[in-house]
Amino acid sequence: MLSVDRDSMSTTDPRPGRLRVVTVLRTLLVLCATGLLADVGSAAHATARQDLSPLFAPPSTQELDDVRADWASRPIVDAGYRIEATGTDPNGAQVHVVSHLVEGQRHFAGVRFPLNYDPSGVYRTMLLCHGGLVGVNLDDITNVLTILSGGCLDDESFLVVPSFRGEELETSFAGTFVSGGLPSPADRDVDDVLSLLSVVLRNYPQMDDARVHAWGVSRGASVALLCAIRDARVRRVVDNFGFTDMSLPSVRARVDEIQNLGVSPVGIGQIVWEAAANPWLTGTLTLEEARLAWIRKSPCFFADSLGEVQAHHGLADTQVDASHTSVLLDALANAGGAFPGVQGYFYPSGQHNVNSLVGYGPRALDFLCFGNSIEPRGFCGPMRPTALGLYAAADYRGTPSIAAADFVFRANDLLPNGAGLVFVGSSTGYTPAGAGFLCLGAGLQRAGLALADGNGTFELPIDFASLNPLLDPIYEVGAEVSMQVVFRDPANPLGNYNFSNGLTVTVLP
């Protein structure tokens, strides 16, 4: 269903989790894309042209598998964390500049605390991934909060702003920091962000592992999408005109202009030229290697690994053609979408700037703040660290739905290979016990026992359709269920067992 008003064209389907492909919109986007090719077929340059079609042929199943295998081989590391500087933003919120190590290189990021921060609270974590190719200024946080004002971000969220390798992180209170390494847009960028996420979740226990979302612009939107594809911790993405398929006609036209017309590399053309086309043409990379280089930057080919996405694109965008969002939405539709669905908005007069997308702010804010529904969320604190100095953090996978039957309670940073027992209940508390705190109240019941893996990650499937008479009253549809894992922590001087924080979910049909 296509609803059109003076501000935007929406491709959201009223049926949950589904998206319809609109023929009229498809035609409009194709015309926009092919319009960029006006000079490419010029007879005046025909004899000088290098055939780039082998580079941009559609990916094979084997190539996609090779990319996934490459990603799986890259460690998401938590190393070298330190606080470099502290300050405040114009609204008075606390800001940290932090750094960490990836592949031996130090990378820098900003962490902006919730305006209403309380050390006993548990807050969502929002990754803000910048666009462009020259770095980021932490003052941009204020601009984002101006656009997305009046909701959960300012008061109730940690905002984490990565710089990417080889780029600057500018601050008004502590100068400029330069991240190490060679630039790698929408490829190794993702390694940096996922490692940063591990670092901040581990060192800021008030960040909620169960509520990690991402917002990105242009190149940063592609990074945000790829983070969600590669790491299930990133649950929701707002994609603002990100590139999703580096073989689209509009991209090939930019590369052709660079190779055959002598146009200076800029923007999306520069990214593909430097990562894939030029290395192949000069023999630095084989054709097979060069193809994988642009496939790795193309989220639409891995849409079956994406969760919940809201995409925005202006039809007057001359830097990243709107067909990038079109093909992403098509791929998500073909993959079946995800609860609570996929949303796409196209803006007839919108350009390569969120300020030009009329009506954008409330839509994006509603999506990031989970609208009027209740998302699974952490609660209870402050907790106490384990003997290893880590805070066990509640998390989850799947959907708290009786019909879906795929919900898994998860907790991070337990002691490796140790046993854990999950309790569930309908009431909450905060009672000292062992080395930590029991976060459930009266009437709690045992849900099951499992072992953490060698990384200290604990998982236990939760069957909300259980026929256990002790659990059935807790698991009623619409009920809020709180859960927590208790685990042995024998070397802790405060007690020989400890707890994660709690997780609350609302049971769905």
CSV table of N, CA, C and O in Angstrom, one decimal, residues 108-221:
chain,number,residue,atom,x,y,z
A,108,PHE,N,39.1,6.0,18.6
A,108,PHE,CA,38.4,6.9,19.6
A,108,PHE,C,36.9,7.0,19.3
A,108,PHE,O,36.5,6.9,18.2
A,109,ALA,N,36.2,7.3,20.4
A,109,ALA,CA,34.7,7.5,20.3
A,109,ALA,C,34.2,8.4,21.4
A,109,ALA,O,34.9,8.6,22.4
A,110,GLY,N,33.0,8.9,21.2
A,110,GLY,CA,32.4,9.7,22.2
A,110,GLY,C,31.3,8.9,22.9
A,110,GLY,O,30.6,8.1,22.2
A,111,VAL,N,31.1,9.1,24.2
A,111,VAL,CA,30.0,8.5,24.9
A,111,VAL,C,29.2,9.6,25.6
A,111,VAL,O,29.8,10.2,26.5
A,112,ARG,N,28.0,9.8,25.2
A,112,ARG,CA,27.2,10.9,25.8
A,112,ARG,C,26.2,10.2,26.7
A,112,ARG,O,25.4,9.4,26.3
A,113,PHE,N,26.2,10.6,28.0
A,113,PHE,CA,25.3,10.0,29.0
A,113,PHE,C,23.9,10.5,28.9
A,113,PHE,O,23.7,11.6,28.3
A,114,PRO,N,22.9,9.8,29.3
A,114,PRO,CA,21.5,10.3,29.4
A,114,PRO,C,21.5,11.6,30.2
A,114,PRO,O,22.2,11.7,31.2
A,115,LEU,N,20.7,12.5,29.7
A,115,LEU,CA,20.6,13.8,30.4
A,115,LEU,C,20.1,13.6,31.9
A,115,LEU,O,20.5,14.3,32.8
A,116,ASN,N,19.2,12.6,32.1
A,116,ASN,CA,18.7,12.3,33.4
A,116,ASN,C,19.4,11.1,34.0
A,116,ASN,O,18.8,10.3,34.8
A,117,TYR,N,20.7,11.0,33.8
A,117,TYR,CA,21.5,9.8,34.2
A,117,TYR,C,21.5,9.6,35.7
A,117,TYR,O,21.7,10.6,36.5
A,118,ASP,N,21.2,8.4,36.2
A,118,ASP,CA,21.3,8.0,37.6
A,118,ASP,C,22.1,6.7,37.6
A,118,ASP,O,21.8,5.7,36.8
A,119,PRO,N,23.2,6.6,38.4
A,119,PRO,CA,24.0,5.3,38.4
A,119,PRO,C,23.2,4.1,38.7
A,119,PRO,O,23.6,3.0,38.3
A,120,SER,N,22.0,4.2,39.3
A,120,SER,CA,21.2,3.0,39.6
A,120,SER,C,20.3,2.6,38.4
A,120,SER,O,19.6,1.6,38.4
A,121,GLY,N,20.3,3.4,37.3
A,121,GLY,CA,19.4,3.1,36.2
A,121,GLY,C,20.0,2.2,35.2
A,121,GLY,O,21.2,1.9,35.2
A,122,VAL,N,19.2,1.7,34.3
A,122,VAL,CA,19.6,0.9,33.1
A,122,VAL,C,19.0,1.6,31.9
A,122,VAL,O,17.8,1.8,31.8
A,123,TYR,N,19.9,1.9,30.9
A,123,TYR,CA,19.5,2.8,29.8
A,123,TYR,C,19.8,2.1,28.5
A,123,TYR,O,20.8,1.4,28.3
A,124,ARG,N,19.0,2.5,27.5
A,124,ARG,CA,19.3,1.9,26.1
A,124,ARG,C,20.6,2.5,25.6
A,124,ARG,O,21.1,3.6,26.0
A,125,THR,N,21.2,1.8,24.6
A,125,THR,CA,22.4,2.2,24.0
A,125,THR,C,22.2,2.5,22.5
A,125,THR,O,21.6,1.6,21.8
A,126,MET,N,22.5,3.7,22.1
A,126,MET,CA,22.3,4.1,20.7
A,126,MET,C,23.6,4.4,20.0
A,126,MET,O,24.3,5.3,20.4
A,127,LEU,N,23.9,3.6,18.9
A,127,LEU,CA,25.1,3.9,18.1
A,127,LEU,C,24.7,5.0,17.1
A,127,LEU,O,23.8,4.8,16.4
A,128,LEU,N,25.5,6.1,17.1
A,128,LEU,CA,25.3,7.1,16.1
A,128,LEU,C,26.5,7.0,15.1
A,128,LEU,O,27.6,7.4,15.4
A,129,CYS,N,26.2,6.6,13.9
A,129,CYS,CA,27.2,6.3,12.9
A,129,CYS,C,27.2,7.5,11.8
A,129,CYS,O,26.2,7.6,11.1
A,130,HIS,N,28.3,8.2,11.8
A,130,HIS,CA,28.4,9.4,10.9
A,130,HIS,C,28.5,9.1,9.5
A,130,HIS,O,29.0,8.0,9.1
A,131,GLY,N,28.2,10.1,8.6
A,131,GLY,CA,28.4,10.0,7.2
A,131,GLY,C,29.7,10.7,6.8
A,131,GLY,O,30.5,11.1,7.6
A,132,GLY,N,29.9,10.7,5.5
A,132,GLY,CA,31.1,11.4,5.0
A,132,GLY,C,32.4,10.5,5.1
A,132,GLY,O,32.3,9.4,5.6
A,133,LEU,N,33.5,11.1,4.7
A,133,LEU,CA,34.8,10.4,4.7
A,133,LEU,C,35.9,11.1,5.4
A,133,LEU,O,37.1,10.7,5.3
A,134,VAL,N,35.5,12.0,6.3
A,134,VAL,CA,36.6,12.8,6.9
A,134,VAL,C,36.5,12.8,8.5
A,134,VAL,O,37.4,13.5,9.1
A,135,GLY,N,35.6,12.1,9.1
A,135,GLY,CA,35.6,12.1,10.5
A,135,GLY,C,34.3,12.7,11.1
A,135,GLY,O,33.3,12.9,10.4
A,136,VAL,N,34.3,12.9,12.4
A,136,VAL,CA,33.1,13.3,13.1
A,136,VAL,C,33.4,14.3,14.2
A,136,VAL,O,34.5,14.3,14.8
A,137,ASN,N,32.5,15.2,14.5
A,137,ASN,CA,32.6,16.1,15.6
A,137,ASN,C,31.5,15.8,16.7
A,137,ASN,O,30.4,15.6,16.3
A,138,LEU,N,31.9,15.7,17.9
A,138,LEU,CA,31.0,15.3,18.9
A,138,LEU,C,29.9,16.4,19.1
A,138,LEU,O,28.8,16.1,19.7
A,139,ASP,N,30.1,17.6,18.7
A,139,ASP,CA,29.0,18.6,18.7
A,139,ASP,C,27.8,18.2,17.8
A,139,ASP,O,26.7,18.7,18.0
A,140,ASP,N,28.1,17.2,16.9
A,140,ASP,CA,27.0,16.8,16.0
A,140,ASP,C,25.9,16.0,16.8
A,140,ASP,O,24.8,15.9,16.4
A,141,ILE,N,26.2,15.6,18.0
A,141,ILE,CA,25.2,14.9,18.9
A,141,ILE,C,24.1,15.9,19.1
A,141,ILE,O,22.9,15.5,19.1
A,142,THR,N,24.4,17.1,19.4
A,142,THR,CA,23.4,18.1,19.7
A,142,THR,C,22.5,18.3,18.4
A,142,THR,O,21.2,18.4,18.6
A,143,ASN,N,23.0,18.3,17.2
A,143,ASN,CA,22.2,18.4,16.0
A,143,ASN,C,21.3,17.2,15.9
A,143,ASN,O,20.1,17.4,15.5
A,144,VAL,N,21.8,16.0,16.2
A,144,VAL,CA,20.9,14.8,16.1
A,144,VAL,C,19.8,14.9,17.1
A,144,VAL,O,18.6,14.6,16.8
A,145,LEU,N,20.1,15.4,18.3
A,145,LEU,CA,19.0,15.5,19.3
A,145,LEU,C,18.0,16.6,19.0
A,145,LEU,O,16.9,16.5,19.4
A,146,THR,N,18.4,17.6,18.3
A,146,THR,CA,17.5,18.6,17.8
A,146,THR,C,16.5,18.0,16.8
A,146,THR,O,15.3,18.3,16.9
A,147,ILE,N,17.0,17.2,15.9
A,147,ILE,CA,16.1,16.6,14.9
A,147,ILE,C,15.2,15.5,15.6
A,147,ILE,O,14.0,15.4,15.2
A,148,LEU,N,15.8,14.8,16.5
A,148,LEU,CA,15.0,13.7,17.2
A,148,LEU,C,14.7,14.1,18.6
A,148,LEU,O,15.0,13.4,19.6
A,149,SER,N,14.0,15.2,18.7
A,149,SER,CA,13.7,15.8,20.0
A,149,SER,C,12.4,15.3,20.6
A,149,SER,O,11.5,14.8,19.9
A,150,GLY,N,12.3,15.4,21.9
A,150,GLY,CA,11.1,15.1,22.6
A,150,GLY,C,10.8,13.6,22.9
A,150,GLY,O,9.7,13.3,23.3
A,151,GLY,N,11.8,12.8,22.8
A,151,GLY,CA,11.6,11.4,23.1
A,151,GLY,C,12.7,10.8,24.0
A,151,GLY,O,13.3,11.4,24.8
A,152,CYS,N,13.0,9.5,23.7
A,152,CYS,CA,13.8,8.7,24.6
A,152,CYS,C,15.3,9.0,24.5
A,152,CYS,O,16.1,8.7,25.4
A,153,LEU,N,15.8,9.6,23.4
A,153,LEU,CA,17.2,9.7,23.2
A,153,LEU,C,17.9,10.6,24.1
A,153,LEU,O,18.9,10.3,24.7
A,154,ASP,N,17.4,11.8,24.3
A,154,ASP,CA,18.0,12.8,25.2
A,154,ASP,C,18.1,12.4,26.6
A,154,ASP,O,19.2,12.4,27.2
A,155,ASP,N,17.0,11.9,27.2
A,155,ASP,CA,16.9,11.6,28.6
A,155,ASP,C,17.3,10.2,29.0
A,155,ASP,O,17.7,10.0,30.1
A,156,GLU,N,17.0,9.3,28.1
A,156,GLU,CA,17.0,7.9,28.5
A,156,GLU,C,18.0,7.0,27.7
A,156,GLU,O,17.8,5.7,27.7
A,157,SER,N,18.9,7.5,27.0
A,157,SER,CA,19.8,6.7,26.2
A,157,SER,C,21.3,7.2,26.3
A,157,SER,O,21.6,8.4,26.4
A,158,PHE,N,22.2,6.2,26.3
A,158,PHE,CA,23.6,6.5,26.1
A,158,PHE,C,23.7,6.6,24.6
A,158,PHE,O,23.3,5.7,23.8
A,159,LEU,N,24.4,7.6,24.1
A,159,LEU,CA,24.7,7.8,22.7
A,159,LEU,C,26.2,7.6,22.5
A,159,LEU,O,27.0,8.3,23.1
A,160,VAL,N,26.5,6.6,21.6
A,160,VAL,CA,27.9,6.2,21.4
A,160,VAL,C,28.2,6.6,20.0
A,160,VAL,O,27.6,6.2,19.0
A,161,VAL,N,29.2,7.4,19.8
A,161,VAL,CA,29.6,8.0,18.5
A,161,VAL,C,31.0,7.5,18.1
A,161,VAL,O,32.0,8.0,18.7
A,162,PRO,N,31.1,6.5,17.3
A,162,PRO,CA,32.4,6.1,16.9
A,162,PRO,C,33.1,7.0,15.8
A,162,PRO,O,32.4,7.6,15.0
A,163,SER,N,34.4,7.1,15.9
A,163,SER,CA,35.1,7.5,14.7
A,163,SER,C,35.6,6.3,14.0
A,163,SER,O,35.7,5.2,14.6
A,164,PHE,N,35.8,6.3,12.8
A,164,PHE,CA,36.3,5.2,12.0
A,164,PHE,C,37.8,5.3,11.8
A,164,PHE,O,38.4,6.3,11.9
A,165,ARG,N,38.4,4.2,11.5
A,165,ARG,CA,39.9,4.1,11.4
A,165,ARG,C,40.4,5.1,10.4
A,165,ARG,O,39.8,5.4,9.3
A,166,GLY,N,41.5,5.8,10.8
A,166,GLY,CA,42.1,6.8,10.0
A,166,GLY,C,41.5,8.1,10.0
A,166,GLY,O,41.8,9.0,9.1
A,167,GLU,N,40.5,8.4,10.9
A,167,GLU,CA,39.7,9.6,10.9
A,167,GLU,C,39.9,10.4,12.2
A,167,GLU,O,40.3,9.8,13.2
A,168,GLU,N,39.4,11.6,12.2
A,168,GLU,CA,39.5,12.5,13.4
A,168,GLU,C,38.2,12.4,14.1
A,168,GLU,O,37.1,12.3,13.6
A,169,LEU,N,38.3,12.5,15.5
A,169,LEU,CA,37.2,12.7,16.4
A,169,LEU,C,37.4,14.1,17.0
A,169,LEU,O,38.4,14.3,17.8
A,170,GLU,N,36.6,15.1,16.7
A,170,GLU,CA,36.8,16.4,17.2
A,170,GLU,C,35.9,16.6,18.4
A,170,GLU,O,34.7,16.1,18.4
A,171,THR,N,36.4,17.4,19.4
A,171,THR,CA,35.6,17.8,20.5
A,171,THR,C,35.8,19.3,20.8
A,171,THR,O,36.9,19.8,20.5
A,172,SER,N,34.8,19.9,21.4
A,172,SER,CA,35.0,21.3,21.8
A,172,SER,C,35.6,21.4,23.2
A,172,SER,O,36.0,22.5,23.5
A,173,PHE,N,35.8,20.3,23.9
A,173,PHE,CA,36.3,20.4,25.3
A,173,PHE,C,37.7,19.8,25.5
A,173,PHE,O,38.3,19.9,26.5
A,174,ALA,N,38.1,19.0,24.5
A,174,ALA,CA,39.4,18.3,24.6
A,174,ALA,C,40.2,18.2,23.4
A,174,ALA,O,41.2,17.4,23.3
A,175,GLY,N,39.9,19.0,22.4
A,175,GLY,CA,40.7,19.0,21.1
A,175,GLY,C,40.3,17.8,20.2
A,175,GLY,O,39.1,17.3,20.2
A,176,THR,N,41.2,17.4,19.4
A,176,THR,CA,41.0,16.4,18.3
A,176,THR,C,41.8,15.2,18.6
A,176,THR,O,43.0,15.2,19.0
A,177,PHE,N,41.2,14.0,18.3
A,177,PHE,CA,41.8,12.7,18.5
A,177,PHE,C,41.8,12.0,17.1
A,177,PHE,O,40.8,12.1,16.4
A,178,VAL,N,42.8,11.3,16.8
A,178,VAL,CA,42.9,10.7,15.4
A,178,VAL,C,43.0,9.2,15.6
A,178,VAL,O,44.0,8.7,16.3
A,179,SER,N,42.1,8.5,15.1
A,179,SER,CA,42.1,7.0,15.1
A,179,SER,C,43.1,6.4,14.2
A,179,SER,O,43.3,6.9,13.1
A,180,GLY,N,43.8,5.4,14.6
A,180,GLY,CA,44.8,4.7,13.8
A,180,GLY,C,44.2,3.8,12.7
A,180,GLY,O,43.0,3.6,12.7
A,181,GLY,N,45.1,3.4,11.9
A,181,GLY,CA,44.7,2.5,10.8
A,181,GLY,C,44.4,3.2,9.5
A,181,GLY,O,44.3,4.4,9.4
A,182,LEU,N,44.2,2.4,8.4
A,182,LEU,CA,43.9,2.9,7.1
A,182,LEU,C,42.4,2.9,6.9
A,182,LEU,O,41.7,2.0,7.4
A,183,PRO,N,41.8,4.0,6.3
A,183,PRO,CA,40.4,4.0,6.1
A,183,PRO,C,39.9,2.8,5.4
A,183,PRO,O,40.5,2.3,4.5
A,184,SER,N,38.7,2.4,5.8
A,184,SER,CA,38.1,1.2,5.1
A,184,SER,C,36.5,1.4,5.2
A,184,SER,O,35.9,0.7,6.0
A,185,PRO,N,36.0,2.3,4.5
A,185,PRO,CA,34.6,2.6,4.6
A,185,PRO,C,33.6,1.4,4.4
A,185,PRO,O,33.8,0.7,3.5
A,186,ALA,N,32.7,1.3,5.4
A,186,ALA,CA,31.7,0.2,5.4
A,186,ALA,C,32.3,-1.2,5.2
A,186,ALA,O,31.6,-2.1,4.7
A,187,ASP,N,33.5,-1.4,5.7
A,187,ASP,CA,34.0,-2.7,5.8
A,187,ASP,C,34.7,-2.8,7.2
A,187,ASP,O,34.1,-3.3,8.1
A,188,ARG,N,36.0,-2.4,7.3
A,188,ARG,CA,36.6,-2.5,8.6
A,188,ARG,C,36.0,-1.5,9.6
A,188,ARG,O,36.2,-1.6,10.8
A,189,ASP,N,35.3,-0.5,9.1
A,189,ASP,CA,34.5,0.4,9.9
A,189,ASP,C,33.7,-0.4,10.9
A,189,ASP,O,33.5,-0.1,12.1
A,190,VAL,N,33.1,-1.5,10.3
A,190,VAL,CA,32.2,-2.3,11.1
A,190,VAL,C,32.9,-3.0,12.2
A,190,VAL,O,32.4,-3.1,13.4
A,191,ASP,N,34.1,-3.5,11.9
A,191,ASP,CA,34.9,-4.1,13.0
A,191,ASP,C,35.2,-3.2,14.1
A,191,ASP,O,35.1,-3.5,15.3
A,192,ASP,N,35.5,-1.9,13.8
A,192,ASP,CA,35.7,-0.9,14.8
A,192,ASP,C,34.5,-0.7,15.7
A,192,ASP,O,34.6,-0.6,16.9
A,193,VAL,N,33.3,-0.6,15.1
A,193,VAL,CA,32.1,-0.2,15.8
A,193,VAL,C,31.7,-1.4,16.7
A,193,VAL,O,31.3,-1.2,17.9
A,194,LEU,N,31.8,-2.6,16.2
A,194,LEU,CA,31.4,-3.8,17.0
A,194,LEU,C,32.4,-4.0,18.2
A,194,LEU,O,31.9,-4.4,19.3
A,195,SER,N,33.7,-3.7,18.0
A,195,SER,CA,34.6,-3.8,19.1
A,195,SER,C,34.3,-2.7,20.1
A,195,SER,O,34.4,-2.9,21.3
A,196,LEU,N,34.0,-1.5,19.6
A,196,LEU,CA,33.6,-0.4,20.5
A,196,LEU,C,32.4,-0.8,21.3
A,196,LEU,O,32.4,-0.5,22.5
A,197,LEU,N,31.4,-1.4,20.7
A,197,LEU,CA,30.2,-1.8,21.4
A,197,LEU,C,30.6,-2.8,22.5
A,197,LEU,O,30.0,-2.6,23.6
A,198,SER,N,31.4,-3.7,22.3
A,198,SER,CA,31.8,-4.6,23.3
A,198,SER,C,32.5,-3.9,24.5
A,198,SER,O,32.3,-4.2,25.6
A,199,VAL,N,33.3,-2.9,24.1
A,199,VAL,CA,34.1,-2.2,25.1
A,199,VAL,C,33.1,-1.4,26.0
A,199,VAL,O,33.2,-1.4,27.3
A,200,VAL,N,32.2,-0.6,25.4
A,200,VAL,CA,31.3,0.2,26.2
A,200,VAL,C,30.3,-0.6,27.0
A,200,VAL,O,30.0,-0.3,28.2
A,201,LEU,N,29.8,-1.7,26.5
A,201,LEU,CA,28.9,-2.5,27.2
A,201,LEU,C,29.5,-3.1,28.5
A,201,LEU,O,28.9,-3.3,29.5
A,202,ARG,N,30.8,-3.4,28.3
A,202,ARG,CA,31.5,-4.0,29.4
A,202,ARG,C,31.9,-3.0,30.5
A,202,ARG,O,31.9,-3.3,31.7
A,203,ASN,N,32.2,-1.8,30.1
A,203,ASN,CA,32.7,-0.8,31.0
A,203,ASN,C,31.7,0.2,31.5
A,203,ASN,O,32.0,1.0,32.4
A,204,TYR,N,30.5,0.2,31.0
A,204,TYR,CA,29.4,1.0,31.4
A,204,TYR,C,28.2,0.1,31.8
A,204,TYR,O,27.4,-0.1,31.0
A,205,PRO,N,28.2,-0.4,33.0
A,205,PRO,CA,27.2,-1.4,33.3
A,205,PRO,C,25.8,-0.8,33.3
A,205,PRO,O,24.8,-1.6,33.3
A,206,GLN,N,25.6,0.5,33.3
A,206,GLN,CA,24.3,1.1,33.2
A,206,GLN,C,23.7,1.0,31.7
A,206,GLN,O,22.6,1.3,31.5
A,207,MET,N,24.6,0.6,30.8
A,207,MET,CA,24.1,0.4,29.4
A,207,MET,C,23.3,-0.9,29.3
A,207,MET,O,23.8,-1.9,29.8
A,208,ASP,N,22.2,-0.9,28.7
A,208,ASP,CA,21.3,-2.1,28.6
A,208,ASP,C,21.7,-2.9,27.4
A,208,ASP,O,21.5,-2.6,26.3
A,209,ASP,N,22.3,-4.1,27.7
A,209,ASP,CA,22.6,-5.1,26.6
A,209,ASP,C,21.4,-5.4,25.8
A,209,ASP,O,21.5,-5.8,24.6
A,210,ALA,N,20.2,-5.4,26.4
A,210,ALA,CA,19.0,-5.8,25.7
A,210,ALA,C,18.4,-4.7,24.8
A,210,ALA,O,17.5,-5.0,24.1
A,211,ARG,N,18.9,-3.5,24.9
A,211,ARG,CA,18.4,-2.4,24.1
A,211,ARG,C,19.5,-1.7,23.4
A,211,ARG,O,19.9,-0.6,23.8
A,212,VAL,N,20.1,-2.3,22.3
A,212,VAL,CA,21.1,-1.7,21.5
A,212,VAL,C,20.6,-1.4,20.1
A,212,VAL,O,20.2,-2.3,19.4
A,213,HIS,N,20.5,-0.1,19.7
A,213,HIS,CA,20.0,0.2,18.4
A,213,HIS,C,21.0,1.1,17.7
A,213,HIS,O,22.0,1.5,18.3
A,214,ALA,N,20.8,1.3,16.4
A,214,ALA,CA,21.8,2.1,15.6
A,214,ALA,C,21.1,3.0,14.7
A,214,ALA,O,20.0,2.7,14.2
A,215,TRP,N,21.7,4.2,14.5
A,215,TRP,CA,21.2,5.3,13.6
A,215,TRP,C,22.4,5.7,12.8
A,215,TRP,O,23.5,6.0,13.3
A,216,GLY,N,22.2,5.8,11.5
A,216,GLY,CA,23.3,6.2,10.7
A,216,GLY,C,22.9,7.0,9.5
A,216,GLY,O,21.7,6.9,9.0
A,217,VAL,N,23.8,7.8,9.0
A,217,VAL,CA,23.6,8.7,7.8
A,217,VAL,C,24.6,8.3,6.7
A,217,VAL,O,25.8,8.2,7.0
A,218,SER,N,24.1,8.0,5.5
A,218,SER,CA,24.9,7.8,4.3
A,218,SER,C,25.8,6.6,4.6
A,218,SER,O,25.4,5.5,4.9
A,219,ARG,N,27.1,6.8,4.5
A,219,ARG,CA,28.1,5.8,4.8
A,219,ARG,C,27.8,5.2,6.2
A,219,ARG,O,27.9,4.0,6.4
A,220,GLY,N,27.5,6.0,7.2
A,220,GLY,CA,27.2,5.5,8.5
A,220,GLY,C,26.0,4.7,8.6
A,220,GLY,O,25.9,3.8,9.4
A,221,ALA,N,25.0,4.9,7.7
A,221,ALA,CA,23.8,4.1,7.7
A,221,ALA,C,24.2,2.7,7.2
A,221,ALA,O,23.7,1.7,7.7
